Amino acid sequence: MRRTAVAAVAVLSLTACSDVDGVRVAGPAPPAAAAPAPANNPRGPTVDTVALLRADPTVSARTKAALRPCPYGPSAGSYPVSTAYHELTGEVDVVVNVYPCGAVGAPGTGSSGATGVPVSAYLGGYIYTIGGKQLFRLENSGAMLTVLDGQLATMSATGPNNGVARYRWTGKGFSPE
């Protein structure tokens, strides 16, 4: 009985990684890395925004919980993160917004356009330097960060000025206008 079990294990070991019609079958793939940064940064390096958010102790647990590949829908397999590169501080800065997977294409107030996510669904927005230093954080549900006319702006589903507030760079931080 023991020899049969050992032989079965040996046979399974040999077939676990085999060639089938010229295709090597080697088992499950490793976990996917964060989606590559978009091509809207032709001027320089890109950042792994998912890793950056996960490592940042100031990012809320709710936002970090959303940093999983979407299991279904139009975003299946990608992270629920929109990333853009802009020169807000005189350097290339990373603007990141996080939303729940189920919000893509969902009905709601406003839309970010790029992701098809209603503004009301966003969980948080962050601005980082390419080196990973956080410059700005917005963790209001239903609000996102955007850049209008080269200037940082927050957009919300409700509020004064159609939910838009503008910020300017002071050399040390962003200040409301």
Short mmCIF file of N, CA and C in Angstrom, two decimals:
data_model
loop_
_atom_site.label_atom_id
_atom_site.label_comp_id
_atom_site.label_asym_id
_atom_site.label_seq_id
_atom_site.Cartn_x
_atom_site.Cartn_y
_atom_site.Cartn_z
N MET A 1 0.83 -1.18 0.00
CA MET A 1 0.00 0.00 0.00
C MET A 1 0.87 1.25 0.00
N ARG A 2 1.92 1.21 0.81
CA ARG A 2 2.80 2.37 0.90
C ARG A 2 3.54 2.62 -0.42
N ARG A 3 3.97 1.52 -1.11
CA ARG A 3 4.65 1.64 -2.40
C ARG A 3 3.72 2.24 -3.45
N THR A 4 2.44 1.90 -3.37
CA THR A 4 1.47 2.43 -4.32
C THR A 4 1.32 3.94 -4.13
N ALA A 5 1.26 4.38 -2.87
CA ALA A 5 1.13 5.81 -2.57
C ALA A 5 2.37 6.57 -3.03
N VAL A 6 3.56 6.01 -2.79
CA VAL A 6 4.80 6.65 -3.21
C VAL A 6 4.86 6.73 -4.73
N ALA A 7 4.45 5.67 -5.41
CA ALA A 7 4.46 5.65 -6.87
C ALA A 7 3.47 6.68 -7.42
N ALA A 8 2.31 6.80 -6.78
CA ALA A 8 1.30 7.78 -7.24
C ALA A 8 1.84 9.20 -7.08
N VAL A 9 2.50 9.48 -5.98
CA VAL A 9 3.08 10.80 -5.76
C VAL A 9 4.16 11.07 -6.80
N ALA A 10 4.98 10.09 -7.12
CA ALA A 10 6.04 10.26 -8.11
C ALA A 10 5.45 10.55 -9.49
N VAL A 11 4.40 9.83 -9.87
CA VAL A 11 3.75 10.05 -11.17
C VAL A 11 3.14 11.45 -11.21
N LEU A 12 2.47 11.86 -10.14
CA LEU A 12 1.87 13.19 -10.10
C LEU A 12 2.94 14.27 -10.18
N SER A 13 4.06 14.06 -9.53
CA SER A 13 5.14 15.03 -9.56
C SER A 13 5.67 15.21 -10.98
N LEU A 14 5.78 14.10 -11.70
CA LEU A 14 6.30 14.17 -13.06
C LEU A 14 5.31 14.83 -14.02
N THR A 15 4.03 14.70 -13.78
CA THR A 15 3.03 15.26 -14.70
C THR A 15 2.60 16.66 -14.32
N ALA A 16 2.98 17.16 -13.16
CA ALA A 16 2.55 18.50 -12.74
C ALA A 16 3.15 19.59 -13.60
N CYS A 17 4.28 19.31 -14.19
CA CYS A 17 4.93 20.29 -15.05
C CYS A 17 5.33 19.55 -16.32
N SER A 18 4.49 19.56 -17.32
CA SER A 18 4.75 18.76 -18.51
C SER A 18 4.49 19.55 -19.77
N ASP A 19 4.94 18.99 -20.88
CA ASP A 19 4.70 19.59 -22.18
C ASP A 19 3.46 18.95 -22.80
N VAL A 20 2.53 19.78 -23.27
CA VAL A 20 1.34 19.29 -23.94
C VAL A 20 1.28 20.00 -25.28
N ASP A 21 1.47 19.26 -26.37
CA ASP A 21 1.45 19.85 -27.71
C ASP A 21 2.37 21.06 -27.82
N GLY A 22 3.54 20.98 -27.23
CA GLY A 22 4.49 22.07 -27.34
C GLY A 22 4.27 23.21 -26.35
N VAL A 23 3.23 23.11 -25.51
CA VAL A 23 2.95 24.14 -24.51
C VAL A 23 3.36 23.59 -23.16
N ARG A 24 4.14 24.32 -22.44
CA ARG A 24 4.58 23.87 -21.12
C ARG A 24 3.53 24.25 -20.09
N VAL A 25 3.01 23.25 -19.38
CA VAL A 25 2.02 23.47 -18.33
C VAL A 25 2.76 23.44 -17.01
N ALA A 26 2.76 24.56 -16.31
CA ALA A 26 3.58 24.67 -15.12
C ALA A 26 2.79 25.08 -13.89
N GLY A 27 1.49 24.97 -13.90
CA GLY A 27 0.70 25.31 -12.73
C GLY A 27 0.22 26.74 -12.76
N PRO A 28 -0.33 27.21 -11.65
CA PRO A 28 -0.92 28.55 -11.62
C PRO A 28 0.13 29.65 -11.76
N ALA A 29 -0.28 30.76 -12.34
CA ALA A 29 0.61 31.91 -12.51
C ALA A 29 0.77 32.62 -11.17
N PRO A 30 1.88 33.32 -11.00
CA PRO A 30 2.05 34.10 -9.77
C PRO A 30 1.05 35.25 -9.75
N PRO A 31 0.79 35.84 -8.58
CA PRO A 31 -0.15 36.96 -8.50
C PRO A 31 0.27 38.09 -9.43
N ALA A 32 -0.70 38.75 -10.01
CA ALA A 32 -0.43 39.84 -10.94
C ALA A 32 0.11 41.06 -10.21
N ALA A 33 1.02 41.75 -10.85
CA ALA A 33 1.53 43.01 -10.30
C ALA A 33 0.54 44.11 -10.62
N ALA A 34 0.74 45.25 -10.03
CA ALA A 34 -0.13 46.40 -10.31
C ALA A 34 -0.07 46.72 -11.79
N ALA A 35 -1.18 47.22 -12.30
CA ALA A 35 -1.24 47.58 -13.70
C ALA A 35 -0.18 48.63 -14.00
N PRO A 36 0.42 48.55 -15.19
CA PRO A 36 1.43 49.55 -15.51
C PRO A 36 0.83 50.95 -15.57
N ALA A 37 1.68 51.91 -15.33
CA ALA A 37 1.22 53.30 -15.36
C ALA A 37 0.78 53.68 -16.76
N PRO A 38 -0.19 54.57 -16.87
CA PRO A 38 -0.67 54.97 -18.18
C PRO A 38 0.38 55.73 -18.98
N ALA A 39 0.14 55.84 -20.27
CA ALA A 39 1.10 56.48 -21.16
C ALA A 39 1.02 58.00 -21.12
N ASN A 40 0.31 58.58 -20.16
CA ASN A 40 0.20 60.03 -20.12
C ASN A 40 1.37 60.68 -19.39
N ASN A 41 2.46 59.96 -19.24
CA ASN A 41 3.66 60.51 -18.61
C ASN A 41 4.86 60.29 -19.52
N PRO A 42 4.90 60.96 -20.67
CA PRO A 42 6.01 60.74 -21.58
C PRO A 42 7.31 61.36 -21.09
N ARG A 43 7.26 62.15 -20.02
CA ARG A 43 8.42 62.90 -19.57
C ARG A 43 9.30 62.18 -18.56
N GLY A 44 8.91 61.04 -18.07
CA GLY A 44 9.78 60.48 -17.06
C GLY A 44 9.32 59.16 -16.48
N PRO A 45 9.84 58.83 -15.30
CA PRO A 45 9.57 57.54 -14.68
C PRO A 45 8.12 57.41 -14.23
N THR A 46 7.72 56.17 -14.03
CA THR A 46 6.37 55.89 -13.54
C THR A 46 6.46 55.30 -12.14
N VAL A 47 5.31 55.19 -11.50
CA VAL A 47 5.24 54.72 -10.12
C VAL A 47 4.23 53.57 -10.04
N ASP A 48 4.55 52.57 -9.23
CA ASP A 48 3.59 51.50 -8.93
C ASP A 48 2.65 52.05 -7.87
N THR A 49 1.54 52.62 -8.29
CA THR A 49 0.65 53.34 -7.37
C THR A 49 -0.01 52.41 -6.35
N VAL A 50 -0.30 51.18 -6.72
CA VAL A 50 -0.91 50.26 -5.78
C VAL A 50 0.06 49.98 -4.63
N ALA A 51 1.31 49.71 -4.95
CA ALA A 51 2.31 49.47 -3.91
C ALA A 51 2.52 50.73 -3.07
N LEU A 52 2.52 51.88 -3.71
CA LEU A 52 2.69 53.14 -3.00
C LEU A 52 1.57 53.36 -1.99
N LEU A 53 0.33 53.15 -2.41
CA LEU A 53 -0.81 53.32 -1.51
C LEU A 53 -0.78 52.31 -0.37
N ARG A 54 -0.45 51.07 -0.68
CA ARG A 54 -0.40 50.03 0.36
C ARG A 54 0.66 50.33 1.41
N ALA A 55 1.77 50.93 1.00
CA ALA A 55 2.87 51.21 1.93
C ALA A 55 2.67 52.49 2.73
N ASP A 56 1.75 53.35 2.31
CA ASP A 56 1.55 54.64 2.96
C ASP A 56 0.70 54.47 4.22
N PRO A 57 1.26 54.75 5.40
CA PRO A 57 0.51 54.55 6.64
C PRO A 57 -0.65 55.55 6.81
N THR A 58 -0.67 56.63 6.04
CA THR A 58 -1.75 57.61 6.17
C THR A 58 -2.97 57.27 5.31
N VAL A 59 -2.85 56.28 4.43
CA VAL A 59 -3.99 55.87 3.60
C VAL A 59 -4.93 55.03 4.46
N SER A 60 -6.21 55.34 4.38
CA SER A 60 -7.20 54.67 5.23
C SER A 60 -7.30 53.17 4.95
N ALA A 61 -7.72 52.45 5.96
CA ALA A 61 -7.92 51.00 5.82
C ALA A 61 -9.00 50.71 4.78
N ARG A 62 -10.00 51.56 4.70
CA ARG A 62 -11.07 51.38 3.70
C ARG A 62 -10.52 51.45 2.28
N THR A 63 -9.65 52.42 2.04
CA THR A 63 -9.04 52.56 0.72
C THR A 63 -8.13 51.37 0.44
N LYS A 64 -7.31 50.98 1.40
CA LYS A 64 -6.41 49.85 1.20
C LYS A 64 -7.18 48.56 0.93
N ALA A 65 -8.34 48.40 1.56
CA ALA A 65 -9.15 47.20 1.33
C ALA A 65 -9.64 47.12 -0.11
N ALA A 66 -9.78 48.26 -0.77
CA ALA A 66 -10.25 48.28 -2.16
C ALA A 66 -9.13 47.95 -3.16
N LEU A 67 -7.89 47.89 -2.70
CA LEU A 67 -6.75 47.68 -3.60
C LEU A 67 -6.55 46.20 -3.92
N ARG A 68 -7.51 45.64 -4.60
CA ARG A 68 -7.49 44.25 -5.06
C ARG A 68 -7.90 44.25 -6.53
N PRO A 69 -7.38 43.34 -7.33
CA PRO A 69 -7.84 43.30 -8.72
C PRO A 69 -9.35 43.07 -8.77
N CYS A 70 -10.01 43.77 -9.66
CA CYS A 70 -11.46 43.63 -9.80
C CYS A 70 -11.78 42.23 -10.33
N PRO A 71 -12.71 41.52 -9.70
CA PRO A 71 -12.99 40.14 -10.09
C PRO A 71 -13.94 40.00 -11.28
N TYR A 72 -14.64 41.05 -11.66
CA TYR A 72 -15.67 40.93 -12.70
C TYR A 72 -15.89 42.27 -13.39
N GLY A 73 -16.71 42.27 -14.39
CA GLY A 73 -17.12 43.50 -15.07
C GLY A 73 -16.08 44.03 -16.03
N PRO A 74 -16.27 45.27 -16.47
CA PRO A 74 -15.37 45.84 -17.48
C PRO A 74 -13.94 46.05 -16.98
N SER A 75 -13.74 46.04 -15.67
CA SER A 75 -12.40 46.23 -15.11
C SER A 75 -11.79 44.94 -14.59
N ALA A 76 -12.34 43.80 -14.96
CA ALA A 76 -11.86 42.51 -14.45
C ALA A 76 -10.35 42.38 -14.62
N GLY A 77 -9.67 42.04 -13.53
CA GLY A 77 -8.24 41.83 -13.54
C GLY A 77 -7.40 43.08 -13.29
N SER A 78 -8.00 44.26 -13.35
CA SER A 78 -7.23 45.48 -13.11
C SER A 78 -7.59 46.04 -11.73
N TYR A 79 -6.71 46.88 -11.23
CA TYR A 79 -6.93 47.49 -9.92
C TYR A 79 -7.86 48.69 -10.06
N PRO A 80 -8.68 48.97 -9.04
CA PRO A 80 -9.61 50.10 -9.10
C PRO A 80 -8.93 51.42 -8.76
N VAL A 81 -7.96 51.77 -9.58
CA VAL A 81 -7.14 52.95 -9.36
C VAL A 81 -6.98 53.68 -10.69
N SER A 82 -7.17 54.99 -10.66
CA SER A 82 -6.83 55.79 -11.84
C SER A 82 -5.59 56.60 -11.50
N THR A 83 -4.64 56.63 -12.41
CA THR A 83 -3.37 57.30 -12.18
C THR A 83 -3.11 58.27 -13.32
N ALA A 84 -2.68 59.47 -12.98
CA ALA A 84 -2.30 60.46 -13.99
C ALA A 84 -1.06 61.19 -13.51
N TYR A 85 -0.27 61.65 -14.44
CA TYR A 85 0.96 62.38 -14.14
C TYR A 85 0.79 63.82 -14.61
N HIS A 86 1.05 64.76 -13.71
CA HIS A 86 0.92 66.19 -14.02
C HIS A 86 2.04 66.95 -13.35
N GLU A 87 2.39 68.09 -13.89
CA GLU A 87 3.38 68.97 -13.27
C GLU A 87 2.63 70.03 -12.46
N LEU A 88 2.36 69.71 -11.21
CA LEU A 88 1.64 70.63 -10.33
C LEU A 88 2.57 71.43 -9.44
N THR A 89 3.76 70.87 -9.18
CA THR A 89 4.70 71.49 -8.25
C THR A 89 5.98 71.95 -8.95
N GLY A 90 5.99 71.90 -10.27
CA GLY A 90 7.21 72.19 -11.01
C GLY A 90 7.95 70.92 -11.36
N GLU A 91 7.54 69.81 -10.79
CA GLU A 91 8.08 68.48 -11.07
C GLU A 91 6.91 67.62 -11.53
N VAL A 92 7.19 66.40 -12.00
CA VAL A 92 6.12 65.49 -12.36
C VAL A 92 5.55 64.90 -11.08
N ASP A 93 4.26 65.05 -10.88
CA ASP A 93 3.56 64.53 -9.70
C ASP A 93 2.59 63.45 -10.14
N VAL A 94 2.27 62.56 -9.20
CA VAL A 94 1.38 61.44 -9.48
C VAL A 94 0.04 61.71 -8.80
N VAL A 95 -1.02 61.76 -9.58
CA VAL A 95 -2.38 61.97 -9.06
C VAL A 95 -3.08 60.62 -9.12
N VAL A 96 -3.51 60.12 -7.96
CA VAL A 96 -4.11 58.79 -7.86
C VAL A 96 -5.50 58.91 -7.23
N ASN A 97 -6.47 58.25 -7.83
CA ASN A 97 -7.82 58.16 -7.27
C ASN A 97 -8.18 56.69 -7.14
N VAL A 98 -8.88 56.33 -6.06
CA VAL A 98 -9.28 54.95 -5.80
C VAL A 98 -10.79 54.88 -5.74
N TYR A 99 -11.35 53.84 -6.33
CA TYR A 99 -12.80 53.64 -6.36
C TYR A 99 -13.10 52.16 -6.17
N PRO A 100 -14.32 51.79 -5.78
CA PRO A 100 -14.65 50.38 -5.65
C PRO A 100 -14.85 49.75 -7.03
N CYS A 101 -14.49 48.48 -7.17
CA CYS A 101 -14.61 47.79 -8.46
C CYS A 101 -16.02 47.87 -9.03
N GLY A 102 -17.03 47.71 -8.21
CA GLY A 102 -18.40 47.69 -8.68
C GLY A 102 -18.90 49.02 -9.20
N ALA A 103 -18.13 50.08 -9.04
CA ALA A 103 -18.59 51.41 -9.45
C ALA A 103 -18.36 51.70 -10.94
N VAL A 104 -17.56 50.90 -11.62
CA VAL A 104 -17.27 51.16 -13.03
C VAL A 104 -18.55 51.00 -13.84
N GLY A 105 -18.94 52.07 -14.48
CA GLY A 105 -20.15 52.06 -15.30
C GLY A 105 -21.44 52.13 -14.52
N ALA A 106 -21.34 52.32 -13.20
CA ALA A 106 -22.54 52.39 -12.36
C ALA A 106 -23.22 53.74 -12.51
N PRO A 107 -24.53 53.78 -12.34
CA PRO A 107 -25.20 55.08 -12.39
C PRO A 107 -24.83 55.89 -11.15
N GLY A 108 -24.79 57.19 -11.30
CA GLY A 108 -24.45 58.05 -10.17
C GLY A 108 -24.28 59.47 -10.63
N THR A 109 -23.93 60.31 -9.70
CA THR A 109 -23.77 61.73 -9.97
C THR A 109 -22.42 61.99 -10.61
N GLY A 110 -22.43 62.62 -11.76
CA GLY A 110 -21.19 62.97 -12.43
C GLY A 110 -20.45 61.75 -12.91
N SER A 111 -19.33 61.96 -13.55
CA SER A 111 -18.48 60.86 -13.99
C SER A 111 -17.09 61.42 -14.20
N SER A 112 -16.10 60.62 -13.87
CA SER A 112 -14.73 61.09 -14.05
C SER A 112 -14.33 61.04 -15.51
N GLY A 113 -15.13 60.41 -16.34
CA GLY A 113 -14.81 60.33 -17.76
C GLY A 113 -13.82 59.23 -18.07
N ALA A 114 -12.62 59.30 -17.54
CA ALA A 114 -11.57 58.34 -17.85
C ALA A 114 -11.93 56.92 -17.42
N THR A 115 -12.52 56.78 -16.26
CA THR A 115 -12.82 55.45 -15.75
C THR A 115 -14.29 55.07 -15.89
N GLY A 116 -15.14 56.04 -16.15
CA GLY A 116 -16.57 55.76 -16.21
C GLY A 116 -17.16 55.54 -14.83
N VAL A 117 -16.47 55.99 -13.80
CA VAL A 117 -16.92 55.83 -12.42
C VAL A 117 -17.60 57.13 -12.00
N PRO A 118 -18.80 57.04 -11.42
CA PRO A 118 -19.44 58.26 -10.92
C PRO A 118 -18.58 58.89 -9.82
N VAL A 119 -18.49 60.20 -9.83
CA VAL A 119 -17.71 60.91 -8.82
C VAL A 119 -18.17 60.52 -7.42
N SER A 120 -19.46 60.29 -7.27
CA SER A 120 -20.03 59.95 -5.97
C SER A 120 -19.50 58.63 -5.40
N ALA A 121 -18.86 57.81 -6.22
CA ALA A 121 -18.38 56.49 -5.77
C ALA A 121 -16.94 56.49 -5.30
N TYR A 122 -16.16 57.52 -5.59
CA TYR A 122 -14.73 57.50 -5.26
C TYR A 122 -14.50 57.41 -3.75
N LEU A 123 -13.42 56.70 -3.38
CA LEU A 123 -13.07 56.49 -1.98
C LEU A 123 -12.02 57.49 -1.50
N GLY A 124 -11.11 57.86 -2.37
CA GLY A 124 -10.04 58.77 -1.97
C GLY A 124 -9.16 59.16 -3.13
N GLY A 125 -8.46 60.28 -2.96
CA GLY A 125 -7.52 60.76 -3.96
C GLY A 125 -6.24 61.20 -3.28
N TYR A 126 -5.11 61.02 -3.96
CA TYR A 126 -3.80 61.28 -3.37
C TYR A 126 -2.87 61.87 -4.41
N ILE A 127 -1.97 62.72 -3.98
CA ILE A 127 -0.92 63.22 -4.85
C ILE A 127 0.42 62.89 -4.20
N TYR A 128 1.31 62.31 -5.01
CA TYR A 128 2.64 61.93 -4.56
C TYR A 128 3.69 62.50 -5.51
N THR A 129 4.89 62.65 -5.00
CA THR A 129 6.04 62.92 -5.86
C THR A 129 6.42 61.59 -6.50
N ILE A 130 7.21 61.64 -7.54
CA ILE A 130 7.72 60.40 -8.16
C ILE A 130 8.49 59.59 -7.12
N GLY A 131 9.13 60.26 -6.17
CA GLY A 131 9.88 59.57 -5.12
C GLY A 131 9.02 58.95 -4.04
N GLY A 132 7.70 59.18 -4.07
CA GLY A 132 6.80 58.54 -3.12
C GLY A 132 6.36 59.39 -1.94
N LYS A 133 6.72 60.66 -1.90
CA LYS A 133 6.30 61.53 -0.79
C LYS A 133 4.87 62.02 -1.06
N GLN A 134 4.01 61.84 -0.07
CA GLN A 134 2.63 62.30 -0.22
C GLN A 134 2.56 63.82 -0.08
N LEU A 135 1.90 64.46 -1.04
CA LEU A 135 1.75 65.92 -1.03
C LEU A 135 0.34 66.36 -0.68
N PHE A 136 -0.64 65.50 -0.93
CA PHE A 136 -2.05 65.88 -0.71
C PHE A 136 -2.87 64.61 -0.57
N ARG A 137 -3.88 64.68 0.29
CA ARG A 137 -4.75 63.52 0.51
C ARG A 137 -6.19 64.01 0.63
N LEU A 138 -7.09 63.32 -0.04
CA LEU A 138 -8.52 63.60 0.02
C LEU A 138 -9.21 62.26 0.24
N GLU A 139 -9.72 62.04 1.45
CA GLU A 139 -10.39 60.78 1.73
C GLU A 139 -11.85 61.00 2.07
N ASN A 140 -12.49 61.85 1.29
CA ASN A 140 -13.93 62.05 1.43
C ASN A 140 -14.62 61.15 0.43
N SER A 141 -15.51 60.30 0.89
CA SER A 141 -16.27 59.49 -0.04
C SER A 141 -17.05 60.42 -0.95
N GLY A 142 -17.08 60.08 -2.21
CA GLY A 142 -17.82 60.89 -3.16
C GLY A 142 -17.06 62.09 -3.68
N ALA A 143 -15.73 62.04 -3.60
CA ALA A 143 -14.90 63.13 -4.11
C ALA A 143 -13.66 62.54 -4.76
N MET A 144 -13.14 63.24 -5.73
CA MET A 144 -11.93 62.79 -6.43
C MET A 144 -11.04 63.98 -6.75
N LEU A 145 -9.78 63.68 -7.07
CA LEU A 145 -8.83 64.70 -7.48
C LEU A 145 -8.75 64.73 -9.00
N THR A 146 -8.58 65.92 -9.53
CA THR A 146 -8.40 66.09 -10.97
C THR A 146 -7.51 67.30 -11.19
N VAL A 147 -7.15 67.54 -12.42
CA VAL A 147 -6.35 68.71 -12.77
C VAL A 147 -7.12 69.48 -13.83
N LEU A 148 -7.40 70.74 -13.53
CA LEU A 148 -8.12 71.63 -14.44
C LEU A 148 -7.22 72.80 -14.78
N ASP A 149 -6.96 73.00 -16.05
CA ASP A 149 -6.09 74.09 -16.50
C ASP A 149 -4.75 74.10 -15.78
N GLY A 150 -4.17 72.92 -15.57
CA GLY A 150 -2.88 72.81 -14.92
C GLY A 150 -2.88 73.02 -13.43
N GLN A 151 -4.05 73.02 -12.82
CA GLN A 151 -4.19 73.31 -11.39
C GLN A 151 -4.95 72.17 -10.71
N LEU A 152 -4.53 71.82 -9.48
CA LEU A 152 -5.21 70.79 -8.72
C LEU A 152 -6.63 71.23 -8.40
N ALA A 153 -7.57 70.30 -8.55
CA ALA A 153 -8.96 70.58 -8.19
C ALA A 153 -9.55 69.32 -7.58
N THR A 154 -10.46 69.53 -6.64
CA THR A 154 -11.24 68.42 -6.12
C THR A 154 -12.62 68.52 -6.75
N MET A 155 -13.19 67.37 -7.04
CA MET A 155 -14.54 67.30 -7.60
C MET A 155 -15.37 66.45 -6.67
N SER A 156 -16.55 66.93 -6.34
CA SER A 156 -17.44 66.12 -5.52
C SER A 156 -18.81 66.09 -6.17
N ALA A 157 -19.59 65.12 -5.76
CA ALA A 157 -20.92 64.96 -6.35
C ALA A 157 -21.84 66.11 -5.97
N THR A 158 -21.55 66.76 -4.86
CA THR A 158 -22.35 67.89 -4.41
C THR A 158 -21.44 68.97 -3.88
N GLY A 159 -21.96 70.15 -3.70
CA GLY A 159 -21.18 71.22 -3.09
C GLY A 159 -21.24 72.50 -3.90
N PRO A 160 -20.64 73.55 -3.37
CA PRO A 160 -20.64 74.83 -4.08
C PRO A 160 -19.80 74.74 -5.35
N ASN A 161 -20.02 75.65 -6.29
CA ASN A 161 -19.28 75.69 -7.56
C ASN A 161 -19.36 74.37 -8.32
N ASN A 162 -20.54 73.75 -8.29
CA ASN A 162 -20.75 72.46 -8.95
C ASN A 162 -19.82 71.38 -8.40
N GLY A 163 -19.47 71.50 -7.14
CA GLY A 163 -18.63 70.49 -6.49
C GLY A 163 -17.16 70.59 -6.81
N VAL A 164 -16.71 71.70 -7.39
CA VAL A 164 -15.29 71.86 -7.76
C VAL A 164 -14.63 72.87 -6.83
N ALA A 165 -13.50 72.48 -6.26
CA ALA A 165 -12.68 73.38 -5.45
C ALA A 165 -11.27 73.34 -6.02
N ARG A 166 -10.66 74.49 -6.20
CA ARG A 166 -9.31 74.57 -6.77
C ARG A 166 -8.27 74.82 -5.69
N TYR A 167 -7.07 74.30 -5.94
CA TYR A 167 -5.94 74.46 -5.02
C TYR A 167 -4.72 74.93 -5.80
N ARG A 168 -3.89 75.70 -5.16
CA ARG A 168 -2.64 76.13 -5.80
C ARG A 168 -1.47 75.65 -4.96
N TRP A 169 -0.35 75.41 -5.63
CA TRP A 169 0.87 74.98 -4.98
C TRP A 169 1.58 76.19 -4.39
N THR A 170 1.91 76.15 -3.11
CA THR A 170 2.55 77.29 -2.44
C THR A 170 4.07 77.14 -2.35
N GLY A 171 4.57 76.02 -2.79
CA GLY A 171 6.00 75.73 -2.64
C GLY A 171 6.23 74.76 -1.48
N LYS A 172 5.25 74.68 -0.60
CA LYS A 172 5.33 73.76 0.54
C LYS A 172 4.14 72.82 0.61
N GLY A 173 3.04 73.19 -0.02
CA GLY A 173 1.83 72.38 0.01
C GLY A 173 0.77 73.01 -0.89
N PHE A 174 -0.38 72.37 -0.93
CA PHE A 174 -1.50 72.88 -1.72
C PHE A 174 -2.42 73.68 -0.81
N SER A 175 -2.83 74.84 -1.29
CA SER A 175 -3.68 75.74 -0.53
C SER A 175 -4.95 76.03 -1.32
N PRO A 176 -6.13 76.03 -0.65
CA PRO A 176 -7.36 76.33 -1.39
C PRO A 176 -7.36 77.75 -1.92
N GLU A 177 -7.98 77.92 -3.06
CA GLU A 177 -8.10 79.27 -3.63
C GLU A 177 -9.36 79.94 -3.17
#
